[in-house]
Amino acid sequence: MISTPKSTLFPTLTLLLSLPILCFYIAPRILPPRQITITLPDELDDLSLFHKAIAMDSSNFSHRHHHRLPSAKSHLSTAIRRPKIAFLFLTNSQLHFSPLWELFFSNVSHKQYNIYIHADPFVKIPPFQGIFKSRVIPSKRTQRSSPTLISAARRLLATAMLDDPSNAYFALISQHCIPLHSFSYFYNFLFDLGRLSVTDFEFSSYIEILDNEPTLWDRYNARGENVMLPEVGFEEFRVGSQFFVLTRKHALKVIKDRKLWRKFKLPCLNLDSCYPEEHYFPTLLSMQDPNKCTQFTLTNVNWTGSVNGHPHTYHPSELSPQLIYNLRESNSSYSHMFARKFSPDCLNPLMEIAESVIFKD
Ligand SMILES: *[C@@H]1O[C@H](CO)[C@@H](O)[C@H](O)[C@H]1NC(C)=O
Ligand SMILES: *[C@@H]1O[C@H](CO)[C@@H](O)[C@H](O)[C@H]1NC(C)=O
Ligand SMILES: *[C@@H]1O[C@H](CO)[C@@H](O)[C@H](O)[C@H]1NC(C)=O
Ligand SMILES: *[C@@H]1O[C@H](CO)[C@@H](O)[C@H](O)[C@H]1NC(C)=O
């Protein structure tokens, strides 16, 4: 099951290993940041995890419970026995809003959710407390503008699939994300049987999938011109928010993929156009199962006035009940469930409006 990385040897090893690394890195620090590459041992580690998760899913759980459901809705409640949401926290810092999340989960039965954390082991983070205690999965180094963020998300998906066959939805969350509704609102929304399509009784993933962004051509060629061919033609290349809520069926597709990963794991030549995690998931799912993706993210991000690829970060002076109501609004028929990014000092003002605004539906 889940365990924090054991590390009696780790500090000494890190020290020994870091000497050459330090020398190596001090000079390039002044130049543009080096992109870390994924080593063969790390790749093999991941593959073995994915194989285990795939094997369990097909032997045990299969598509019986959540995917190919019986042909009448009346059978659904017995077919989907107590489905859970897996909350996948992807972070390289402490979880700034953990007290808010504690409150989010406070009245909720453990039978309805699980928590998993991928925390960059190269960053010193104080041990997670409360409901986050011991929820860190074996994690590896992550870096912006590199495929390591894809790996981390796939590691979270596979670990959660393996850990509990009842995990039916997988929600990727960052340390800068906050909830915009109560847990039960979100849970009831996801498992609302009215949302199932009448023909195949299958739930959909909430992942943004866009094909009309002006930067798409540069991002497609970030690893070199035509490098993505033949696996991914430009007309198949998509972009979308990295923060998704996937069904188990789609989580399985993601960890099964080898073909697209071979291309997306290549280092970028052009770091300004390098956001692999914003392309891999939307491209893969739009190629494999577009009709079961809403093409819409449940996480509100404010790209107005974005700087350097970073979205607008909310600060305490901007917080108000009205902001929460505005962030919930969307162009889709349903509300946003989460929002990012918030600066860590938003915690107290958010806690003040938690019960009266955020968790009041
Ligand atoms: C099937 O699921 C059960 C219950 O979660 C688990 O204990 C068991 O190991 C799984 N079987 C396989 C073959 O992985
Ligand atoms: C938890 O339950 C208490 C008592 O029923 C209620 O007052 C409170 O608003 C609930 N908190 C959340 C976050 O739902
Ligand atoms: C989005 O960010 C801009 C500043 O970059 C701000 O003016 C605007 O109010 C924000 N939108 C919302 C809905 O908060
Ligand atoms: C709805 O879509 C329009 C046009 O794309 C956009 O300008 C607007 O900000 C969107 N509104 C919300 C609430 O997302």
CSV table of C-alpha atoms and ligand atoms in Angstrom, one decimal:
chain,number,residue,atom,x,y,z
A,1,MET,CA,0.0,0.0,0.0
A,2,ILE,CA,1.1,3.6,0.5
A,3,SER,CA,4.3,4.3,2.3
A,4,THR,CA,6.6,7.3,2.6
A,5,PRO,CA,10.0,6.5,1.0
A,6,LYS,CA,12.2,4.8,3.5
A,7,SER,CA,15.3,6.9,4.0
A,8,THR,CA,17.9,5.9,6.5
A,9,LEU,CA,20.5,5.8,3.8
A,10,PHE,CA,19.0,8.6,1.9
A,11,PRO,CA,20.7,11.6,3.6
A,12,THR,CA,24.2,10.2,3.2
A,13,LEU,CA,23.6,9.0,-0.3
A,14,THR,CA,22.1,12.4,-1.2
A,15,LEU,CA,25.1,14.1,0.2
A,16,LEU,CA,27.6,11.9,-1.7
A,17,LEU,CA,25.6,12.2,-4.9
A,18,SER,CA,25.0,15.8,-4.7
A,19,LEU,CA,28.7,16.8,-4.7
A,20,PRO,CA,29.3,16.1,-8.3
A,21,ILE,CA,25.7,17.3,-9.1
A,22,LEU,CA,26.4,20.6,-7.3
A,23,CYS,CA,29.6,21.2,-9.3
A,24,PHE,CA,27.7,20.3,-12.4
A,25,TYR,CA,24.8,22.6,-11.7
A,26,ILE,CA,26.4,25.7,-10.3
A,27,ALA,CA,27.7,26.8,-13.7
A,28,PRO,CA,24.5,26.1,-15.8
A,29,ARG,CA,22.4,27.8,-13.2
A,30,ILE,CA,23.4,31.1,-14.7
A,31,LEU,CA,22.4,29.9,-18.2
A,32,PRO,CA,18.8,28.9,-18.9
A,33,PRO,CA,17.6,26.1,-16.6
A,34,ARG,CA,18.6,22.6,-17.7
A,35,GLN,CA,15.8,20.3,-18.5
A,36,ILE,CA,16.0,17.1,-16.4
A,37,THR,CA,15.6,13.9,-18.4
A,38,ILE,CA,14.0,10.7,-17.3
A,39,THR,CA,16.6,8.0,-16.6
A,40,LEU,CA,16.2,4.4,-17.7
A,41,PRO,CA,15.9,3.1,-14.1
A,42,ASP,CA,13.1,5.6,-13.4
A,43,GLU,CA,11.4,4.7,-16.6
A,44,LEU,CA,11.6,1.0,-15.7
A,45,ASP,CA,10.3,1.7,-12.2
A,46,ASP,CA,7.3,3.4,-13.6
A,47,LEU,CA,6.7,0.6,-16.1
A,48,SER,CA,6.7,-2.0,-13.4
A,49,LEU,CA,4.2,0.0,-11.4
A,50,PHE,CA,1.9,0.5,-14.5
A,51,HIS,CA,2.1,-3.2,-15.3
A,52,LYS,CA,0.9,-4.1,-11.8
A,53,ALA,CA,-1.9,-1.6,-11.9
A,54,ILE,CA,-3.0,-2.8,-15.4
A,55,ALA,CA,-2.8,-6.4,-14.4
A,56,MET,CA,-4.9,-5.8,-11.3
A,57,ASP,CA,-7.4,-3.8,-13.2
A,58,SER,CA,-7.9,-6.4,-15.9
A,59,SER,CA,-7.9,-9.5,-13.7
A,60,ASN,CA,-9.9,-8.3,-10.8
A,61,PHE,CA,-11.8,-5.2,-11.4
A,62,SER,CA,-12.1,-5.3,-15.2
A,63,HIS,CA,-14.7,-3.0,-16.7
A,64,ARG,CA,-17.4,-4.7,-14.8
A,65,HIS,CA,-18.2,-2.1,-12.1
A,66,HIS,CA,-17.9,1.3,-13.6
A,67,HIS,CA,-17.5,1.0,-17.3
A,68,ARG,CA,-19.6,-1.5,-19.2
A,69,LEU,CA,-22.6,-1.2,-17.0
A,70,PRO,CA,-25.7,-3.3,-17.2
A,71,SER,CA,-28.2,-2.3,-19.7
A,72,ALA,CA,-30.7,-0.7,-17.3
A,73,LYS,CA,-30.2,2.2,-15.1
A,74,SER,CA,-32.0,0.5,-12.2
A,75,HIS,CA,-29.0,-1.9,-12.0
A,76,LEU,CA,-26.6,0.9,-11.6
A,77,SER,CA,-26.8,1.4,-7.9
A,78,THR,CA,-25.8,-2.2,-7.2
A,79,ALA,CA,-23.2,-2.2,-10.0
A,80,ILE,CA,-21.4,0.9,-8.7
A,81,ARG,CA,-21.0,-0.1,-5.2
A,82,ARG,CA,-19.7,2.7,-3.1
A,83,PRO,CA,-17.4,4.4,-5.7
A,84,LYS,CA,-14.7,6.6,-4.4
A,85,ILE,CA,-12.9,9.7,-5.6
A,86,ALA,CA,-9.1,9.5,-5.6
A,87,PHE,CA,-7.7,13.0,-4.9
A,88,LEU,CA,-4.2,13.1,-6.4
A,89,PHE,CA,-2.2,16.0,-5.0
A,90,LEU,CA,0.8,16.9,-7.2
A,91,THR,CA,3.1,19.2,-5.4
A,92,ASN,CA,6.7,20.4,-5.0
A,93,SER,CA,6.0,22.2,-1.7
A,94,GLN,CA,3.9,21.8,1.4
A,95,LEU,CA,0.2,21.8,0.8
A,96,HIS,CA,-0.6,25.5,1.5
A,97,PHE,CA,-4.3,25.0,1.9
A,98,SER,CA,-4.3,21.7,3.9
A,99,PRO,CA,-6.5,23.2,6.6
A,100,LEU,CA,-9.1,24.1,4.0
A,101,TRP,CA,-8.9,20.6,2.5
A,102,GLU,CA,-9.2,19.1,6.0
A,103,LEU,CA,-12.4,21.0,6.3
A,104,PHE,CA,-13.5,19.9,2.9
A,105,PHE,CA,-13.1,16.3,3.9
A,106,SER,CA,-14.2,16.8,7.5
A,107,ASN,CA,-17.7,15.4,7.4
A,108,VAL,CA,-17.0,12.8,4.8
A,109,SER,CA,-16.8,9.0,5.2
A,110,HIS,CA,-13.5,7.4,4.3
A,111,LYS,CA,-15.6,5.1,2.1
A,112,GLN,CA,-16.0,8.0,-0.3
A,113,TYR,CA,-12.5,9.1,-1.1
A,114,ASN,CA,-8.8,8.4,-0.9
A,115,ILE,CA,-5.9,10.8,-0.9
A,116,TYR,CA,-2.5,10.3,-2.6
A,117,ILE,CA,0.4,12.8,-2.7
A,118,HIS,CA,3.2,13.0,-5.2
A,119,ALA,CA,5.8,15.3,-3.5
A,120,ASP,CA,9.1,16.1,-5.2
A,121,PRO,CA,11.8,14.3,-3.1
A,122,PHE,CA,14.4,16.9,-4.1
A,123,VAL,CA,12.6,19.6,-2.2
A,124,LYS,CA,12.7,19.7,1.6
A,125,ILE,CA,9.1,19.6,2.8
A,126,PRO,CA,7.9,19.2,6.4
A,127,PRO,CA,6.1,15.9,6.9
A,128,PHE,CA,2.4,16.1,5.9
A,129,GLN,CA,0.0,16.0,8.8
A,130,GLY,CA,-3.6,15.1,9.6
A,131,ILE,CA,-5.5,13.4,6.7
A,132,PHE,CA,-2.4,13.9,4.5
A,133,LYS,CA,-0.1,12.0,6.9
A,134,SER,CA,1.5,8.9,5.2
A,135,ARG,CA,-0.3,9.5,2.0
A,136,VAL,CA,2.9,10.3,0.0
A,137,ILE,CA,3.5,7.8,-2.8
A,138,PRO,CA,7.0,6.8,-4.0
A,139,SER,CA,7.8,10.0,-5.8
A,140,LYS,CA,10.4,11.2,-8.2
A,141,ARG,CA,11.9,14.6,-9.1
A,142,THR,CA,9.7,17.0,-11.0
A,143,GLN,CA,10.4,20.1,-13.0
A,144,ARG,CA,8.4,22.6,-15.0
A,145,SER,CA,8.8,22.4,-18.8
A,146,SER,CA,9.8,18.8,-18.7
A,147,PRO,CA,7.9,15.5,-19.1
A,148,THR,CA,8.5,14.7,-15.4
A,149,LEU,CA,5.1,16.3,-14.6
A,150,ILE,CA,3.4,13.7,-16.9
A,151,SER,CA,5.3,10.9,-15.2
A,152,ALA,CA,4.2,12.2,-11.8
A,153,ALA,CA,0.6,12.3,-12.8
A,154,ARG,CA,0.7,8.8,-14.3
A,155,ARG,CA,2.5,7.5,-11.1
A,156,LEU,CA,-0.4,9.0,-9.0
A,157,LEU,CA,-3.0,7.4,-11.3
A,158,ALA,CA,-1.4,3.9,-11.2
A,159,THR,CA,-0.8,4.0,-7.5
A,160,ALA,CA,-4.3,5.0,-6.8
A,161,MET,CA,-5.7,2.3,-9.2
A,162,LEU,CA,-3.6,-0.3,-7.6
A,163,ASP,CA,-4.4,0.8,-4.0
A,164,ASP,CA,-8.1,0.6,-4.2
A,165,PRO,CA,-10.4,-0.9,-6.8
A,166,SER,CA,-13.2,1.4,-5.6
A,167,ASN,CA,-11.4,4.5,-6.9
A,168,ALA,CA,-13.7,5.3,-9.8
A,169,TYR,CA,-12.7,9.0,-10.5
A,170,PHE,CA,-9.2,10.5,-10.2
A,171,ALA,CA,-8.9,14.2,-9.5
A,172,LEU,CA,-5.6,15.9,-10.0
A,173,ILE,CA,-5.0,18.8,-7.7
A,174,SER,CA,-2.0,21.1,-7.1
A,175,GLN,CA,-0.9,22.9,-3.9
A,176,HIS,CA,-2.3,26.1,-5.3
A,177,CYS,CA,-5.8,24.7,-5.9
A,178,ILE,CA,-8.7,25.4,-3.6
A,179,PRO,CA,-12.2,23.8,-3.6
A,180,LEU,CA,-15.1,25.9,-4.6
A,181,HIS,CA,-17.9,23.6,-3.3
A,182,SER,CA,-18.4,21.0,-0.6
A,183,PHE,CA,-17.2,17.5,-0.9
A,184,SER,CA,-20.8,16.1,-1.2
A,185,TYR,CA,-21.6,18.6,-3.9
A,186,PHE,CA,-18.7,17.4,-5.9
A,187,TYR,CA,-19.4,13.7,-5.2
A,188,ASN,CA,-23.0,13.9,-6.1
A,189,PHE,CA,-22.1,15.8,-9.2
A,190,LEU,CA,-19.7,13.1,-10.4
A,191,PHE,CA,-21.9,10.1,-9.7
A,192,ASP,CA,-25.1,11.7,-10.8
A,193,LEU,CA,-26.7,8.9,-12.8
A,194,GLY,CA,-28.7,11.5,-14.7
A,195,ARG,CA,-25.5,12.5,-16.4
A,196,LEU,CA,-24.9,9.1,-17.9
A,197,SER,CA,-25.6,8.8,-21.6
A,198,VAL,CA,-28.6,6.7,-22.3
A,199,THR,CA,-27.0,4.5,-24.8
A,200,ASP,CA,-24.0,3.1,-22.9
A,201,PHE,CA,-24.3,4.1,-19.3
A,202,GLU,CA,-20.8,5.3,-19.0
A,203,PHE,CA,-19.4,8.2,-17.0
A,204,SER,CA,-17.3,10.9,-18.7
A,205,SER,CA,-13.9,12.5,-17.9
A,206,TYR,CA,-13.6,16.2,-17.2
A,207,ILE,CA,-10.6,17.3,-19.1
A,208,GLU,CA,-10.1,20.4,-21.2
A,209,ILE,CA,-9.3,19.6,-24.8
A,210,LEU,CA,-8.7,22.5,-27.2
A,211,ASP,CA,-7.4,22.6,-30.7
A,212,ASN,CA,-7.5,26.3,-31.6
A,213,GLU,CA,-4.8,27.9,-29.5
A,214,PRO,CA,-2.4,30.3,-31.3
A,215,THR,CA,0.7,28.8,-29.7
A,216,LEU,CA,-0.2,25.2,-30.7
A,217,TRP,CA,2.2,25.0,-33.7
A,218,ASP,CA,5.2,26.1,-31.7
A,219,ARG,CA,4.3,23.7,-28.9
A,220,TYR,CA,3.9,20.9,-31.4
A,221,ASN,CA,7.4,21.5,-32.6
A,222,ALA,CA,9.0,22.1,-29.2
A,223,ARG,CA,11.0,18.8,-29.5
A,224,GLY,CA,12.0,19.6,-33.1
A,225,GLU,CA,10.1,19.9,-36.3
A,226,ASN,CA,8.0,16.9,-37.2
A,227,VAL,CA,9.4,14.9,-34.3
A,228,MET,CA,5.9,13.9,-33.1
A,229,LEU,CA,5.2,12.1,-36.4
A,230,PRO,CA,4.0,9.5,-37.2
A,231,GLU,CA,2.4,8.9,-33.7
A,232,VAL,CA,0.8,12.4,-33.4
A,233,GLY,CA,-0.1,14.5,-36.5
A,234,PHE,CA,-0.5,18.2,-35.9
A,235,GLU,CA,-4.2,17.9,-36.6
A,236,GLU,CA,-4.4,15.5,-33.6
A,237,PHE,CA,-2.3,17.6,-31.2
A,238,ARG,CA,-4.4,19.2,-28.4
A,239,VAL,CA,-3.9,21.4,-25.4
A,240,GLY,CA,-5.7,21.7,-22.1
A,241,SER,CA,-5.3,22.3,-18.4
A,242,GLN,CA,-3.2,19.8,-16.7
A,243,PHE,CA,-5.7,19.5,-13.9
A,244,PHE,CA,-8.3,16.9,-14.8
A,245,VAL,CA,-10.8,14.5,-13.3
A,246,LEU,CA,-10.6,11.2,-15.1
A,247,THR,CA,-12.7,8.1,-15.0
A,248,ARG,CA,-11.1,4.8,-14.2
A,249,LYS,CA,-11.4,3.7,-17.8
A,250,HIS,CA,-9.4,6.7,-18.9
A,251,ALA,CA,-6.9,6.4,-16.1
A,252,LEU,CA,-6.2,2.9,-17.4
A,253,LYS,CA,-5.8,4.2,-21.0
A,254,VAL,CA,-3.3,6.7,-19.7
A,255,ILE,CA,-1.1,4.2,-17.9
A,256,LYS,CA,-1.3,1.7,-20.7
A,257,ASP,CA,0.0,4.2,-23.3
A,258,ARG,CA,3.5,3.6,-24.6
A,259,LYS,CA,3.1,5.0,-28.1
A,260,LEU,CA,2.6,8.7,-27.4
A,261,TRP,CA,4.8,8.7,-24.3
A,262,ARG,CA,7.8,7.7,-26.5
A,263,LYS,CA,7.4,11.1,-28.2
A,264,PHE,CA,6.2,13.2,-25.3
A,265,LYS,CA,9.1,12.1,-23.0
A,266,LEU,CA,11.6,13.6,-25.5
A,267,PRO,CA,13.4,16.7,-24.1
A,268,CYS,CA,12.3,20.1,-25.6
A,269,LEU,CA,14.6,22.1,-27.7
A,270,ASN,CA,12.5,25.2,-27.3
A,271,LEU,CA,11.8,25.6,-23.5
A,272,ASP,CA,9.5,28.6,-24.1
A,273,SER,CA,7.0,26.3,-25.8
A,274,CYS,CA,7.5,23.3,-23.6
A,275,TYR,CA,4.5,22.3,-21.5
A,276,PRO,CA,4.3,18.6,-22.1
A,277,GLU,CA,1.7,17.9,-19.4
A,278,GLU,CA,-0.7,20.4,-21.0
A,279,HIS,CA,-0.7,18.3,-24.2
A,280,TYR,CA,-0.1,14.7,-23.4
A,281,PHE,CA,-3.4,14.0,-21.6
A,282,PRO,CA,-5.7,15.9,-23.9
A,283,THR,CA,-4.1,14.6,-27.0
A,284,LEU,CA,-4.1,11.0,-25.9
A,285,LEU,CA,-7.7,11.0,-24.7
A,286,SER,CA,-9.0,13.0,-27.7
A,287,MET,CA,-7.3,10.4,-29.9
A,288,GLN,CA,-8.6,7.4,-28.0
A,289,ASP,CA,-12.1,8.3,-26.6
A,290,PRO,CA,-13.2,11.8,-27.4
A,291,ASN,CA,-16.9,11.1,-26.9
A,292,LYS,CA,-16.3,10.2,-23.2
A,293,CYS,CA,-14.5,13.4,-22.5
A,294,THR,CA,-16.5,16.5,-21.7
A,295,GLN,CA,-13.6,18.6,-23.1
A,296,PHE,CA,-14.2,20.8,-20.1
A,297,THR,CA,-12.1,21.2,-16.9
A,298,LEU,CA,-13.6,21.5,-13.5
A,299,THR,CA,-10.7,23.6,-12.3
A,300,ASN,CA,-11.0,27.4,-13.0
A,301,VAL,CA,-7.8,29.1,-14.0
A,302,ASN,CA,-7.5,32.8,-14.8
A,303,TRP,CA,-5.3,33.3,-17.8
A,304,THR,CA,-6.0,37.0,-18.1
A,305,GLY,CA,-2.8,38.8,-17.8
A,306,SER,CA,-0.7,35.6,-17.5
A,307,VAL,CA,3.0,36.1,-17.2
A,308,ASN,CA,5.6,33.6,-18.3
A,309,GLY,CA,3.2,30.8,-18.7
A,310,HIS,CA,1.9,31.3,-15.2
A,311,PRO,CA,-1.8,32.1,-14.7
A,312,HIS,CA,-3.0,34.9,-12.5
A,313,THR,CA,-2.3,34.2,-8.8
A,314,TYR,CA,-5.0,35.5,-6.4
A,315,HIS,CA,-3.8,37.4,-3.3
A,316,PRO,CA,-5.7,38.1,-0.1
A,317,SER,CA,-6.8,41.6,-1.2
A,318,GLU,CA,-8.8,40.0,-4.1
A,319,LEU,CA,-10.6,37.5,-1.9
A,320,SER,CA,-14.3,37.9,-1.3
A,321,PRO,CA,-17.4,35.7,-1.3
A,322,GLN,CA,-18.2,37.3,-4.7
A,323,LEU,CA,-14.8,36.0,-6.1
A,324,ILE,CA,-15.8,32.4,-5.1
A,325,TYR,CA,-19.2,32.8,-6.8
A,326,ASN,CA,-17.5,34.2,-9.9
A,327,LEU,CA,-15.0,31.4,-10.0
A,328,ARG,CA,-17.7,28.8,-9.9
A,329,GLU,CA,-19.3,30.2,-13.0
A,330,SER,CA,-18.5,28.6,-16.3
A,331,ASN,CA,-19.6,28.5,-19.9
A,332,SER,CA,-20.6,24.9,-19.5
A,333,SER,CA,-23.8,23.7,-18.0
A,334,TYR,CA,-22.1,22.9,-14.7
A,335,SER,CA,-20.1,24.7,-12.1
A,336,HIS,CA,-16.3,24.8,-11.6
A,337,MET,CA,-15.4,22.6,-8.6
A,338,PHE,CA,-11.8,23.9,-8.0
A,339,ALA,CA,-9.8,27.0,-8.8
A,340,ARG,CA,-6.1,28.0,-9.0
A,341,LYS,CA,-3.8,29.7,-8.3
A,342,PHE,CA,-3.9,31.2,-4.9
A,343,SER,CA,-0.9,32.5,-2.9
A,344,PRO,CA,-0.2,30.7,0.4
A,345,ASP,CA,-1.3,33.8,2.4
A,346,CYS,CA,-4.8,33.4,1.1
A,347,LEU,CA,-5.3,30.6,3.7
A,348,ASN,CA,-6.7,32.6,6.5
A,349,PRO,CA,-9.1,34.7,4.5
A,350,LEU,CA,-10.3,31.6,2.8
A,351,MET,CA,-10.8,29.8,6.1
A,352,GLU,CA,-13.0,32.7,7.2
A,353,ILE,CA,-15.4,32.2,4.3
A,354,ALA,CA,-15.1,28.4,4.2
A,355,GLU,CA,-18.3,27.4,6.0
A,356,SER,CA,-20.4,30.4,5.0
A,357,VAL,CA,-19.5,30.5,1.3
A,358,ILE,CA,-17.2,27.8,-0.1
A,359,PHE,CA,-18.8,24.8,1.5
A,360,LYS,CA,-22.3,26.2,1.3
A,361,ASP,CA,-23.9,25.0,-1.9
B,1,LIG,C1,-8.4,-7.7,-6.3
B,1,LIG,O1,-8.9,-6.8,-5.3
B,1,LIG,C2,-8.7,-7.2,-4.0
B,1,LIG,C3,-9.5,-6.2,-3.1
B,1,LIG,O2,-9.0,-4.9,-3.3
B,1,LIG,C4,-7.3,-7.3,-3.7
B,1,LIG,O3,-7.1,-7.6,-2.3
B,1,LIG,C5,-6.6,-8.3,-4.6
B,1,LIG,O4,-5.3,-8.4,-4.4
B,1,LIG,C6,-6.9,-8.0,-6.0
B,1,LIG,N1,-6.5,-9.1,-6.9
B,1,LIG,C7,-5.5,-9.0,-7.7
B,1,LIG,C8,-5.2,-10.2,-8.6
B,1,LIG,O5,-4.7,-8.1,-7.8
B,2,LIG,C1,-19.9,19.5,8.9
B,2,LIG,O1,-21.0,19.2,9.7
B,2,LIG,C2,-21.4,20.2,10.6
B,2,LIG,C3,-22.5,19.7,11.5
B,2,LIG,O2,-23.5,19.1,10.7
B,2,LIG,C4,-21.8,21.5,9.8
B,2,LIG,O3,-22.1,22.5,10.7
B,2,LIG,C5,-20.6,21.9,8.9
B,2,LIG,O4,-21.0,23.0,8.1
B,2,LIG,C6,-20.1,20.8,8.0
B,2,LIG,N1,-18.9,21.2,7.4
B,2,LIG,C7,-18.6,21.0,6.1
B,2,LIG,C8,-17.3,21.5,5.6
B,2,LIG,O5,-19.4,20.5,5.3
B,3,LIG,C1,-8.4,37.5,-13.6
B,3,LIG,O1,-7.2,38.2,-13.5
B,3,LIG,C2,-7.2,39.5,-13.8
B,3,LIG,C3,-5.8,40.1,-13.5
B,3,LIG,O2,-4.8,39.4,-14.3
B,3,LIG,C4,-8.2,40.3,-12.9
B,3,LIG,O3,-8.2,41.6,-13.3
B,3,LIG,C5,-9.6,39.6,-13.1
B,3,LIG,O4,-10.4,40.2,-12.2
B,3,LIG,C6,-9.5,38.1,-12.8
B,3,LIG,N1,-10.8,37.5,-13.0
B,3,LIG,C7,-11.5,37.0,-12.1
B,3,LIG,C8,-12.8,36.3,-12.5
B,3,LIG,O5,-11.2,37.0,-10.9
B,4,LIG,C1,-17.1,32.3,-21.6
B,4,LIG,O1,-16.5,32.3,-22.9
B,4,LIG,C2,-16.1,33.6,-23.4
B,4,LIG,C3,-15.7,33.5,-24.8
B,4,LIG,O2,-14.8,32.4,-25.0
B,4,LIG,C4,-15.1,34.1,-22.4
B,4,LIG,O3,-14.7,35.4,-22.8
B,4,LIG,C5,-15.7,34.2,-21.0
B,4,LIG,O4,-14.7,34.6,-20.1
B,4,LIG,C6,-16.2,32.8,-20.6
B,4,LIG,N1,-16.9,32.9,-19.3
B,4,LIG,C7,-16.6,32.1,-18.3
B,4,LIG,C8,-17.4,32.3,-17.1
B,4,LIG,O5,-15.8,31.2,-18.4
